[in-house]
Amino acid sequence: MSSSHPLVCIFFKLPPSRQSLLRIHEIAWNVFLPQLNRLNDTFEAVQAAHPSPEVNIIWSEARQFAAEKMNKLQDVVYQNYETGSHFLEFAEALQLGRSHSDEYDEFRYSTCQAYHWAPGSYQSRISGG
């Protein structure tokens, strides 16, 4: 990367597009995952030198908890992507002046699905509430 700014900062400065939401997934794979793998490798090296069953249990629980939170976050991203895509298709149909009932129905269905999928708010879904 030629810029000295962190990838996450650059991502949020990008203009919105259909593809930009899915770049969050790229950030997870290209930035966060390598760091987590390094942390895990370091942990395993320390465990090899100084084994501790208690620490191993804590580390396993922390990894499981983090994985659950990331799965919930991924669900939110994909649901928002779907809703946004259907909205753009509906807006395009309106702009082109063609019949837009199918696009509207898909957008409305996607919006209802997002609403029912996350009662309260997405934040409560992520935090486990």
mmCIF file of C-alpha atoms in Angstrom:
data_model
loop_
_atom_site.group_PDB
_atom_site.id
_atom_site.type_symbol
_atom_site.label_atom_id
_atom_site.label_comp_id
_atom_site.label_asym_id
_atom_site.label_seq_id
_atom_site.Cartn_x
_atom_site.Cartn_y
_atom_site.Cartn_z
ATOM 1 C CA MET A 1 0.000 0.000 0.000
ATOM 2 C CA SER A 2 1.514 3.328 -1.023
ATOM 3 C CA SER A 3 -0.310 5.496 1.522
ATOM 4 C CA SER A 4 0.907 5.851 5.085
ATOM 5 C CA HIS A 5 -2.687 5.986 6.374
ATOM 6 C CA PRO A 6 -4.092 2.811 7.916
ATOM 7 C CA LEU A 7 -6.269 0.763 5.591
ATOM 8 C CA VAL A 8 -9.327 1.194 7.815
ATOM 9 C CA CYS A 9 -9.102 5.006 7.654
ATOM 10 C CA ILE A 10 -8.776 4.932 3.878
ATOM 11 C CA PHE A 11 -11.754 2.573 3.606
ATOM 12 C CA PHE A 12 -14.097 4.930 5.417
ATOM 13 C CA LYS A 13 -13.055 7.850 3.169
ATOM 14 C CA LEU A 14 -14.099 6.001 0.017
ATOM 15 C CA PRO A 15 -17.271 7.119 -1.758
ATOM 16 C CA PRO A 16 -20.163 4.698 -1.269
ATOM 17 C CA SER A 17 -20.639 2.000 -3.863
ATOM 18 C CA ARG A 18 -22.062 -1.467 -4.062
ATOM 19 C CA GLN A 19 -18.644 -3.005 -3.530
ATOM 20 C CA SER A 20 -17.384 -0.874 -0.645
ATOM 21 C CA LEU A 21 -19.408 -2.676 2.026
ATOM 22 C CA LEU A 22 -17.831 -5.979 1.152
ATOM 23 C CA ARG A 23 -14.374 -4.435 1.550
ATOM 24 C CA ILE A 24 -14.961 -4.675 5.310
ATOM 25 C CA HIS A 25 -14.558 -8.416 4.801
ATOM 26 C CA GLU A 26 -11.253 -7.787 2.997
ATOM 27 C CA ILE A 27 -10.054 -5.653 5.903
ATOM 28 C CA ALA A 28 -10.864 -8.456 8.311
ATOM 29 C CA TRP A 29 -8.931 -10.999 6.238
ATOM 30 C CA ASN A 30 -5.977 -8.790 5.288
ATOM 31 C CA VAL A 31 -5.474 -6.704 8.437
ATOM 32 C CA PHE A 32 -7.062 -8.218 11.516
ATOM 33 C CA LEU A 33 -6.678 -11.931 10.763
ATOM 34 C CA PRO A 34 -2.879 -11.831 10.265
ATOM 35 C CA GLN A 35 -2.552 -9.954 13.569
ATOM 36 C CA LEU A 36 -4.744 -12.498 15.333
ATOM 37 C CA ASN A 37 -2.700 -15.314 13.807
ATOM 38 C CA ARG A 38 0.505 -13.695 15.087
ATOM 39 C CA LEU A 39 -1.028 -13.363 18.534
ATOM 40 C CA ASN A 40 -2.095 -17.008 18.438
ATOM 41 C CA ASP A 41 1.370 -18.142 17.297
ATOM 42 C CA THR A 42 2.942 -16.147 20.131
ATOM 43 C CA PHE A 43 0.539 -17.677 22.616
ATOM 44 C CA GLU A 44 1.343 -21.195 21.391
ATOM 45 C CA ALA A 45 5.093 -20.524 21.660
ATOM 46 C CA VAL A 46 4.691 -19.318 25.245
ATOM 47 C CA GLN A 47 2.488 -22.324 26.032
ATOM 48 C CA ALA A 48 5.165 -24.661 24.661
ATOM 49 C CA ALA A 49 7.791 -23.112 26.945
ATOM 50 C CA HIS A 50 5.532 -22.626 29.978
ATOM 51 C CA PRO A 51 2.437 -24.839 29.741
ATOM 52 C CA SER A 52 -0.618 -23.668 31.651
ATOM 53 C CA PRO A 53 -3.940 -25.491 31.292
ATOM 54 C CA GLU A 54 -5.786 -22.585 32.934
ATOM 55 C CA VAL A 55 -4.412 -20.037 30.469
ATOM 56 C CA ASN A 56 -5.198 -22.405 27.605
ATOM 57 C CA ILE A 57 -8.843 -22.593 28.733
ATOM 58 C CA ILE A 58 -9.068 -18.793 29.009
ATOM 59 C CA TRP A 59 -7.509 -18.358 25.556
ATOM 60 C CA SER A 60 -9.911 -20.886 24.003
ATOM 61 C CA GLU A 61 -12.905 -19.144 25.570
ATOM 62 C CA ALA A 62 -11.675 -15.751 24.364
ATOM 63 C CA ARG A 63 -11.256 -17.064 20.813
ATOM 64 C CA GLN A 64 -14.741 -18.601 20.859
ATOM 65 C CA PHE A 65 -16.270 -15.358 22.150
ATOM 66 C CA ALA A 66 -14.452 -13.303 19.493
ATOM 67 C CA ALA A 67 -15.579 -15.692 16.748
ATOM 68 C CA GLU A 68 -19.214 -15.396 17.848
ATOM 69 C CA LYS A 69 -19.017 -11.593 17.815
ATOM 70 C CA MET A 70 -17.384 -11.570 14.379
ATOM 71 C CA ASN A 71 -20.105 -13.865 13.006
ATOM 72 C CA LYS A 72 -22.776 -11.476 14.282
ATOM 73 C CA LEU A 73 -20.946 -8.505 12.793
ATOM 74 C CA GLN A 74 -20.629 -10.314 9.473
ATOM 75 C CA ASP A 75 -24.382 -10.991 9.492
ATOM 76 C CA VAL A 76 -25.061 -7.277 9.986
ATOM 77 C CA VAL A 77 -22.725 -6.330 7.130
ATOM 78 C CA TYR A 78 -24.306 -8.807 4.718
ATOM 79 C CA GLN A 79 -27.855 -7.822 5.684
ATOM 80 C CA ASN A 80 -27.018 -4.156 5.126
ATOM 81 C CA TYR A 81 -25.370 -5.008 1.816
ATOM 82 C CA GLU A 82 -28.470 -6.878 0.661
ATOM 83 C CA THR A 83 -30.794 -4.063 1.702
ATOM 84 C CA GLY A 84 -28.558 -1.452 0.060
ATOM 85 C CA SER A 85 -28.314 -3.443 -3.162
ATOM 86 C CA HIS A 86 -32.087 -3.825 -3.382
ATOM 87 C CA PHE A 87 -32.531 -0.107 -2.722
ATOM 88 C CA LEU A 88 -30.092 0.767 -5.529
ATOM 89 C CA GLU A 89 -31.935 -1.569 -7.915
ATOM 90 C CA PHE A 90 -35.235 0.075 -6.954
ATOM 91 C CA ALA A 91 -33.778 3.580 -7.406
ATOM 92 C CA GLU A 92 -32.331 2.612 -10.793
ATOM 93 C CA ALA A 93 -35.711 1.275 -11.938
ATOM 94 C CA LEU A 94 -37.348 4.539 -10.870
ATOM 95 C CA GLN A 95 -34.723 6.603 -12.673
ATOM 96 C CA LEU A 96 -35.083 4.606 -15.886
ATOM 97 C CA GLY A 97 -38.870 4.924 -15.726
ATOM 98 C CA ARG A 98 -39.536 1.221 -16.018
ATOM 99 C CA SER A 99 -41.915 -0.823 -13.908
ATOM 100 C CA HIS A 100 -40.414 -0.998 -10.449
ATOM 101 C CA SER A 101 -42.824 -3.231 -8.532
ATOM 102 C CA ASP A 102 -40.436 -6.217 -8.414
ATOM 103 C CA GLU A 103 -37.523 -4.071 -7.263
ATOM 104 C CA TYR A 104 -39.715 -2.355 -4.687
ATOM 105 C CA ASP A 105 -40.986 -5.698 -3.368
ATOM 106 C CA GLU A 106 -37.425 -7.006 -3.025
ATOM 107 C CA PHE A 107 -36.287 -3.826 -1.266
ATOM 108 C CA ARG A 108 -39.290 -3.897 1.061
ATOM 109 C CA TYR A 109 -38.748 -7.598 1.829
ATOM 110 C CA SER A 110 -35.056 -7.031 2.536
ATOM 111 C CA THR A 111 -35.849 -4.091 4.812
ATOM 112 C CA CYS A 112 -38.464 -6.109 6.720
ATOM 113 C CA GLN A 113 -36.025 -8.995 7.021
ATOM 114 C CA ALA A 114 -33.376 -6.679 8.484
ATOM 115 C CA TYR A 115 -35.897 -5.218 10.915
ATOM 116 C CA HIS A 116 -37.120 -8.606 12.135
ATOM 117 C CA TRP A 117 -33.656 -10.137 12.143
ATOM 118 C CA ALA A 118 -32.363 -7.592 14.643
ATOM 119 C CA PRO A 119 -35.069 -6.662 17.141
ATOM 120 C CA GLY A 120 -34.207 -3.441 18.915
ATOM 121 C CA SER A 121 -31.089 -2.570 16.998
ATOM 122 C CA TYR A 122 -28.045 -4.021 15.309
ATOM 123 C CA GLN A 123 -25.985 -2.857 18.273
ATOM 124 C CA SER A 124 -28.025 -5.010 20.661
ATOM 125 C CA ARG A 125 -27.507 -7.972 18.306
ATOM 126 C CA ILE A 126 -23.746 -7.446 18.269
ATOM 127 C CA SER A 127 -23.458 -6.954 22.015
ATOM 128 C CA GLY A 128 -25.506 -10.082 22.623
ATOM 129 C CA GLY A 129 -28.521 -8.217 24.019
#
